[in-house]
């Protein structure tokens, strides 16, 4: 670290003891101020899709291809080919994705930042990234790092004989570490350090029983790993137990058994592992390395420190007879040979076919051959009966294996890209979308125009059973299912009328059905009266919310035009992947006062997390919560936080009354401090009830500062306008077809 002892001891640049040191439970709002324009050197006007359109994509792939076999003296390529290395780069970028919260993944180029740049499992990938710098430099903003990281491995795969099967660019770089990702509660990186590994397993150390206790949303068995420990659970070389870990972690990434085998067997058809020397020669990771290392880490002090002296995982395995050519040698080796436990030169647990001929080439010495080897996590594929079955099928049918690996690889790399309108480039596969891409059929009809929206709005407001409160909660339930992490959910598709969303408690299924029935009657009347022009239920759900907000503003004496952009279409149940869509179900949604904190997390933390996934700023979150209360929009119709005598009018009463000194608040007994009673300070008369999501707006110093703006005498109109603008933003979060949604980071 050179002169740095600790951030806390420095007197400059934000050093010293900070708020968190004194009040470790203070609610952090950092996820609401990520990726601001202050951090973006390109400037907010530079739209990646426009830059990418200027790129010579074919030339870029040629440059990657040329670099792949252009071995550099400072980090020589195994077998004269960086292909395997780059596939690992792509996989480790994409492989942090987890389906539960949609976070991680290749979408933002996060491997440039800590902790990922310095994770033990990403060891030496700093060199893989640096090898690509001349290419990144040549094309500048026309190709993002995020795209380049995955394109490098993808192109390498094709160059090594794997049939081309589609690639889309479109990943927009961010410029800082994602503050929203929970990587685990450990303070130690390695499982051998006391207490570190069992934290995510709720204290369990039983490697056969612990998989099911892996803390959600985590998808790796250790802090600092992409998935599982290659040597076996907690370093114990037990292939059967390793299979349990593999199944758990790959399932968290929404990969089934077949996709899991395809990916591991496909990936390990290439390249090698590195454990030629002892780990004691290795210097600190990039984030801890001296300033002179310039973001390179893990300096190896043994002899040359690279090539045949390389240390990465500490294992020394080459799986295939042709590590730079697509073939079925990996599965042949795994299934037809007997492997015995041995140790690598660095001392790691690995497996070797002791009775085999030395058939595997050396990466640097011609005419030197090694016996076939495997890692514990590879042997798992033949020790687990289900994985073994799949492995045998793939071994017998190489074409099938090739097809399945291609499909799983495509899914791995594109899983978190969101709507297909975000996909860029000439190599996007043709044909129907896969289920994991949440298909929404293209609308084959004319969209409604401004006159139609005006008449439809009044029709909706005059329909029996529909009112301001239930129209607002329905539109919210549909649109706020969006999450920026993997860009899934949102109002498009009209999935709020489908399983599983229509049954989520947060959507109040009984009330939702009333609203959907009302909207469907409006829809069928309109569609019957028009032929070329039609309206989707997805559009009507949002339009209903828009009409309600405008009507509520009018009732408060404010003339408000809320932006509405038609263009959504309805999808079908068959095109909805229930098995992963279920992850979008909110744990708690403080905007509609649904749910409470779980485990170690408070209700207000989940509120802020959701606001982060909706890309809201602190003021936007605040104005939305206060506005939703004014609109009487609690999911269950309760009166918690409805701090107004005129619910259903878009007034700033919530803020005025929250900040009123004449109300005192106490927790309601037996509610675990989740619900509160507000009484008149002088008389003690009960006035209101509220939740943590309500009271936090007056209790947290920064949120209170914002609430004061909206609770001021001059703020009625500003409040309504800000609410409408934040509302429309949420309604359009998934509208990547709109100009203003081309880029969201
Ligand atoms: C290399 C573990 C899945 C592709 C490695 C290495 C380890 C490892 C320890 C050696 C790193 C080094 O020492 O250089 C695992 C585990 C997996 C897994 C535990 C899951 C259970 C995958 C998948 C892919 C993949 C899904 C791609 C689809 C590769 C490639 C290499 C590699 C190409 C060779 C890198 C090189 O040649 O430098 N893997 N891996 N792995 N892995 Fe995996």
PDB file of N, CA and C and ligand atoms in Angstrom, residues 78 84-85 87-88 91-92 121 227-230 246 250 263-264 266-268 270-275 312-315 319 375 377 405 409 412, ligand 1:
ATOM      1  N   UNK A  78      -0.210 -20.015 -23.028  1.00  0.00           N
ATOM      2  CA  UNK A  78      -0.110 -21.472 -23.031  1.00  0.00           C
ATOM      3  C   UNK A  78      -0.419 -21.959 -24.451  1.00  0.00           C
ATOM      4  N   UNK A  84      -8.156 -20.326 -24.170  1.00  0.00           N
ATOM      5  CA  UNK A  84      -8.693 -20.857 -22.909  1.00  0.00           C
ATOM      6  C   UNK A  84      -8.763 -19.761 -21.849  1.00  0.00           C
ATOM      7  N   UNK A  85      -7.711 -18.971 -21.798  1.00  0.00           N
ATOM      8  CA  UNK A  85      -7.601 -17.873 -20.823  1.00  0.00           C
ATOM      9  C   UNK A  85      -8.784 -16.903 -20.998  1.00  0.00           C
ATOM     10  N   UNK A  87     -11.666 -17.536 -22.511  1.00  0.00           N
ATOM     11  CA  UNK A  87     -12.955 -18.167 -22.202  1.00  0.00           C
ATOM     12  C   UNK A  87     -13.190 -18.062 -20.694  1.00  0.00           C
ATOM     13  N   UNK A  88     -12.127 -18.309 -19.933  1.00  0.00           N
ATOM     14  CA  UNK A  88     -12.261 -18.176 -18.468  1.00  0.00           C
ATOM     15  C   UNK A  88     -12.630 -16.728 -18.104  1.00  0.00           C
ATOM     16  N   UNK A  91     -16.310 -16.274 -18.883  1.00  0.00           N
ATOM     17  CA  UNK A  91     -17.128 -17.063 -17.945  1.00  0.00           C
ATOM     18  C   UNK A  91     -17.136 -16.419 -16.571  1.00  0.00           C
ATOM     19  N   UNK A  92     -15.978 -15.941 -16.112  1.00  0.00           N
ATOM     20  CA  UNK A  92     -15.938 -15.333 -14.783  1.00  0.00           C
ATOM     21  C   UNK A  92     -16.647 -13.982 -14.765  1.00  0.00           C
ATOM     22  N   UNK A 121     -10.598 -15.980  -7.012  1.00  0.00           N
ATOM     23  CA  UNK A 121     -10.975 -16.795  -8.170  1.00  0.00           C
ATOM     24  C   UNK A 121     -10.699 -16.087  -9.489  1.00  0.00           C
ATOM     25  N   UNK A 227     -18.105 -19.845  -8.422  1.00  0.00           N
ATOM     26  CA  UNK A 227     -19.080 -20.862  -8.005  1.00  0.00           C
ATOM     27  C   UNK A 227     -18.598 -21.701  -6.843  1.00  0.00           C
ATOM     28  N   UNK A 228     -17.848 -22.780  -7.179  1.00  0.00           N
ATOM     29  CA  UNK A 228     -17.481 -23.712  -6.116  1.00  0.00           C
ATOM     30  C   UNK A 228     -15.961 -23.833  -6.043  1.00  0.00           C
ATOM     31  N   UNK A 229     -15.517 -24.367  -4.931  1.00  0.00           N
ATOM     32  CA  UNK A 229     -14.090 -24.602  -4.760  1.00  0.00           C
ATOM     33  C   UNK A 229     -13.686 -25.779  -5.654  1.00  0.00           C
ATOM     34  N   UNK A 230     -12.750 -25.578  -6.579  1.00  0.00           N
ATOM     35  CA  UNK A 230     -12.394 -26.658  -7.515  1.00  0.00           C
ATOM     36  C   UNK A 230     -11.791 -27.877  -6.814  1.00  0.00           C
ATOM     37  N   UNK A 246     -22.079 -27.807  -6.686  1.00  0.00           N
ATOM     38  CA  UNK A 246     -22.220 -27.362  -8.082  1.00  0.00           C
ATOM     39  C   UNK A 246     -23.699 -27.185  -8.419  1.00  0.00           C
ATOM     40  N   UNK A 250     -25.143 -23.552  -9.471  1.00  0.00           N
ATOM     41  CA  UNK A 250     -25.590 -23.363 -10.861  1.00  0.00           C
ATOM     42  C   UNK A 250     -27.110 -23.149 -10.915  1.00  0.00           C
ATOM     43  N   UNK A 263     -21.862 -26.686 -19.728  1.00  0.00           N
ATOM     44  CA  UNK A 263     -20.949 -25.558 -19.511  1.00  0.00           C
ATOM     45  C   UNK A 263     -19.596 -26.015 -18.972  1.00  0.00           C
ATOM     46  N   UNK A 264     -19.634 -26.873 -17.965  1.00  0.00           N
ATOM     47  CA  UNK A 264     -18.354 -27.272 -17.356  1.00  0.00           C
ATOM     48  C   UNK A 264     -17.550 -28.134 -18.338  1.00  0.00           C
ATOM     49  N   UNK A 266     -17.927 -28.266 -21.533  1.00  0.00           N
ATOM     50  CA  UNK A 266     -17.573 -27.456 -22.695  1.00  0.00           C
ATOM     51  C   UNK A 266     -16.407 -26.538 -22.395  1.00  0.00           C
ATOM     52  N   UNK A 267     -16.459 -25.885 -21.262  1.00  0.00           N
ATOM     53  CA  UNK A 267     -15.396 -24.937 -20.899  1.00  0.00           C
ATOM     54  C   UNK A 267     -14.064 -25.635 -20.701  1.00  0.00           C
ATOM     55  N   UNK A 268     -14.106 -26.755 -20.014  1.00  0.00           N
ATOM     56  CA  UNK A 268     -12.835 -27.424 -19.686  1.00  0.00           C
ATOM     57  C   UNK A 268     -12.322 -28.297 -20.826  1.00  0.00           C
ATOM     58  N   UNK A 270     -11.053 -26.756 -23.051  1.00  0.00           N
ATOM     59  CA  UNK A 270      -9.995 -25.827 -23.479  1.00  0.00           C
ATOM     60  C   UNK A 270      -9.067 -25.462 -22.310  1.00  0.00           C
ATOM     61  N   UNK A 271      -7.848 -25.110 -22.668  1.00  0.00           N
ATOM     62  CA  UNK A 271      -6.941 -24.464 -21.719  1.00  0.00           C
ATOM     63  C   UNK A 271      -6.406 -25.362 -20.627  1.00  0.00           C
ATOM     64  N   UNK A 272      -5.920 -24.729 -19.580  1.00  0.00           N
ATOM     65  CA  UNK A 272      -5.312 -25.466 -18.472  1.00  0.00           C
ATOM     66  C   UNK A 272      -5.438 -24.686 -17.167  1.00  0.00           C
ATOM     67  N   UNK A 273      -5.127 -25.366 -16.075  1.00  0.00           N
ATOM     68  CA  UNK A 273      -5.066 -24.693 -14.778  1.00  0.00           C
ATOM     69  C   UNK A 273      -3.592 -24.458 -14.421  1.00  0.00           C
ATOM     70  N   UNK A 274      -3.371 -23.632 -13.413  1.00  0.00           N
ATOM     71  CA  UNK A 274      -1.997 -23.197 -13.147  1.00  0.00           C
ATOM     72  C   UNK A 274      -1.641 -23.313 -11.668  1.00  0.00           C
ATOM     73  N   UNK A 275      -0.698 -24.222 -11.407  1.00  0.00           N
ATOM     74  CA  UNK A 275      -0.248 -24.404 -10.025  1.00  0.00           C
ATOM     75  C   UNK A 275       1.146 -24.986 -10.013  1.00  0.00           C
ATOM     76  N   UNK A 312      -1.951 -19.851 -10.431  1.00  0.00           N
ATOM     77  CA  UNK A 312      -3.253 -19.166 -10.409  1.00  0.00           C
ATOM     78  C   UNK A 312      -4.137 -19.829  -9.360  1.00  0.00           C
ATOM     79  N   UNK A 313      -4.701 -20.983  -9.713  1.00  0.00           N
ATOM     80  CA  UNK A 313      -5.546 -21.701  -8.748  1.00  0.00           C
ATOM     81  C   UNK A 313      -4.717 -22.578  -7.819  1.00  0.00           C
ATOM     82  N   UNK A 314      -3.471 -22.818  -8.203  1.00  0.00           N
ATOM     83  CA  UNK A 314      -2.649 -23.743  -7.422  1.00  0.00           C
ATOM     84  C   UNK A 314      -2.843 -25.191  -7.864  1.00  0.00           C
ATOM     85  N   UNK A 315      -3.605 -25.395  -8.925  1.00  0.00           N
ATOM     86  CA  UNK A 315      -3.799 -26.750  -9.472  1.00  0.00           C
ATOM     87  C   UNK A 315      -3.076 -26.824 -10.815  1.00  0.00           C
ATOM     88  N   UNK A 319      -6.984 -30.774 -19.289  1.00  0.00           N
ATOM     89  CA  UNK A 319      -8.043 -31.789 -19.398  1.00  0.00           C
ATOM     90  C   UNK A 319      -8.003 -32.562 -20.706  1.00  0.00           C
ATOM     91  N   UNK A 375      -9.923 -31.951 -11.933  1.00  0.00           N
ATOM     92  CA  UNK A 375     -10.123 -31.327 -10.621  1.00  0.00           C
ATOM     93  C   UNK A 375     -11.248 -32.086  -9.907  1.00  0.00           C
ATOM     94  N   UNK A 377     -13.957 -30.920  -8.815  1.00  0.00           N
ATOM     95  CA  UNK A 377     -15.250 -30.479  -9.359  1.00  0.00           C
ATOM     96  C   UNK A 377     -15.532 -31.091 -10.732  1.00  0.00           C
ATOM     97  N   UNK A 405     -23.989 -27.064 -25.451  1.00  0.00           N
ATOM     98  CA  UNK A 405     -22.999 -26.125 -24.918  1.00  0.00           C
ATOM     99  C   UNK A 405     -23.180 -24.750 -25.568  1.00  0.00           C
ATOM    100  N   UNK A 409     -23.985 -21.546 -23.349  1.00  0.00           N
ATOM    101  CA  UNK A 409     -22.990 -20.458 -23.407  1.00  0.00           C
ATOM    102  C   UNK A 409     -23.667 -19.147 -23.800  1.00  0.00           C
ATOM    103  N   UNK A 412     -25.593 -18.017 -20.816  1.00  0.00           N
ATOM    104  CA  UNK A 412     -24.656 -17.532 -19.790  1.00  0.00           C
ATOM    105  C   UNK A 412     -24.245 -16.082 -20.060  1.00  0.00           C
TER     106      UNK A 412
HETATM  107  C1  LIG B   1      -9.897 -22.983 -15.764  1.00  0.00           C
HETATM  108  C2  LIG B   1     -12.635 -24.084 -11.970  1.00  0.00           C
HETATM  109  C3  LIG B   1     -16.574 -24.028 -14.741  1.00  0.00           C
HETATM  110  C4  LIG B   1     -13.873 -22.549 -18.444  1.00  0.00           C
HETATM  111  C5  LIG B   1     -10.317 -23.235 -14.495  1.00  0.00           C
HETATM  112  C6  LIG B   1      -9.469 -23.256 -13.356  1.00  0.00           C
HETATM  113  C7  LIG B   1     -10.227 -23.570 -12.289  1.00  0.00           C
HETATM  114  C8  LIG B   1     -11.563 -23.737 -12.755  1.00  0.00           C
HETATM  115  C9  LIG B   1      -9.755 -23.717 -10.873  1.00  0.00           C
HETATM  116  C10 LIG B   1      -7.979 -22.999 -13.370  1.00  0.00           C
HETATM  117  C11 LIG B   1      -7.571 -21.558 -13.215  1.00  0.00           C
HETATM  118  C12 LIG B   1      -6.086 -21.491 -13.333  1.00  0.00           C
HETATM  119  O1  LIG B   1      -5.412 -22.051 -12.455  1.00  0.00           O
HETATM  120  O2  LIG B   1      -5.596 -20.920 -14.305  1.00  0.00           O
HETATM  121  C13 LIG B   1     -13.915 -24.247 -12.414  1.00  0.00           C
HETATM  122  C14 LIG B   1     -15.012 -24.688 -11.602  1.00  0.00           C
HETATM  123  C15 LIG B   1     -16.126 -24.677 -12.376  1.00  0.00           C
HETATM  124  C16 LIG B   1     -15.719 -24.220 -13.675  1.00  0.00           C
HETATM  125  C17 LIG B   1     -14.898 -25.089 -10.148  1.00  0.00           C
HETATM  126  C18 LIG B   1     -17.537 -25.049 -12.022  1.00  0.00           C
HETATM  127  C19 LIG B   1     -17.828 -26.053 -11.241  1.00  0.00           C
HETATM  128  C20 LIG B   1     -16.179 -23.512 -15.957  1.00  0.00           C
HETATM  129  C21 LIG B   1     -17.078 -23.106 -16.990  1.00  0.00           C
HETATM  130  C22 LIG B   1     -16.311 -22.664 -18.025  1.00  0.00           C
HETATM  131  C23 LIG B   1     -14.933 -22.822 -17.639  1.00  0.00           C
HETATM  132  C24 LIG B   1     -18.600 -23.131 -16.886  1.00  0.00           C
HETATM  133  C25 LIG B   1     -16.734 -22.113 -19.351  1.00  0.00           C
HETATM  134  C26 LIG B   1     -17.852 -22.386 -19.944  1.00  0.00           C
HETATM  135  C27 LIG B   1     -12.542 -22.661 -18.048  1.00  0.00           C
HETATM  136  C28 LIG B   1     -11.427 -22.523 -18.953  1.00  0.00           C
HETATM  137  C29 LIG B   1     -10.283 -22.656 -18.184  1.00  0.00           C
HETATM  138  C30 LIG B   1     -10.726 -22.870 -16.832  1.00  0.00           C
HETATM  139  C31 LIG B   1     -11.488 -22.312 -20.447  1.00  0.00           C
HETATM  140  C32 LIG B   1      -8.847 -22.606 -18.655  1.00  0.00           C
HETATM  141  C33 LIG B   1      -8.245 -21.244 -18.447  1.00  0.00           C
HETATM  142  C34 LIG B   1      -6.879 -21.123 -19.041  1.00  0.00           C
HETATM  143  O3  LIG B   1      -6.547 -21.867 -19.971  1.00  0.00           O
HETATM  144  O4  LIG B   1      -6.118 -20.240 -18.598  1.00  0.00           O
HETATM  145  N1  LIG B   1     -11.596 -23.519 -14.116  1.00  0.00           N
HETATM  146  N2  LIG B   1     -14.373 -23.978 -13.659  1.00  0.00           N
HETATM  147  N3  LIG B   1     -14.897 -23.306 -16.371  1.00  0.00           N
HETATM  148  N4  LIG B   1     -12.099 -22.881 -16.797  1.00  0.00           N
HETATM  149 FE1  LIG B   1     -13.242 -23.508 -15.256  1.00  0.00          FE
END
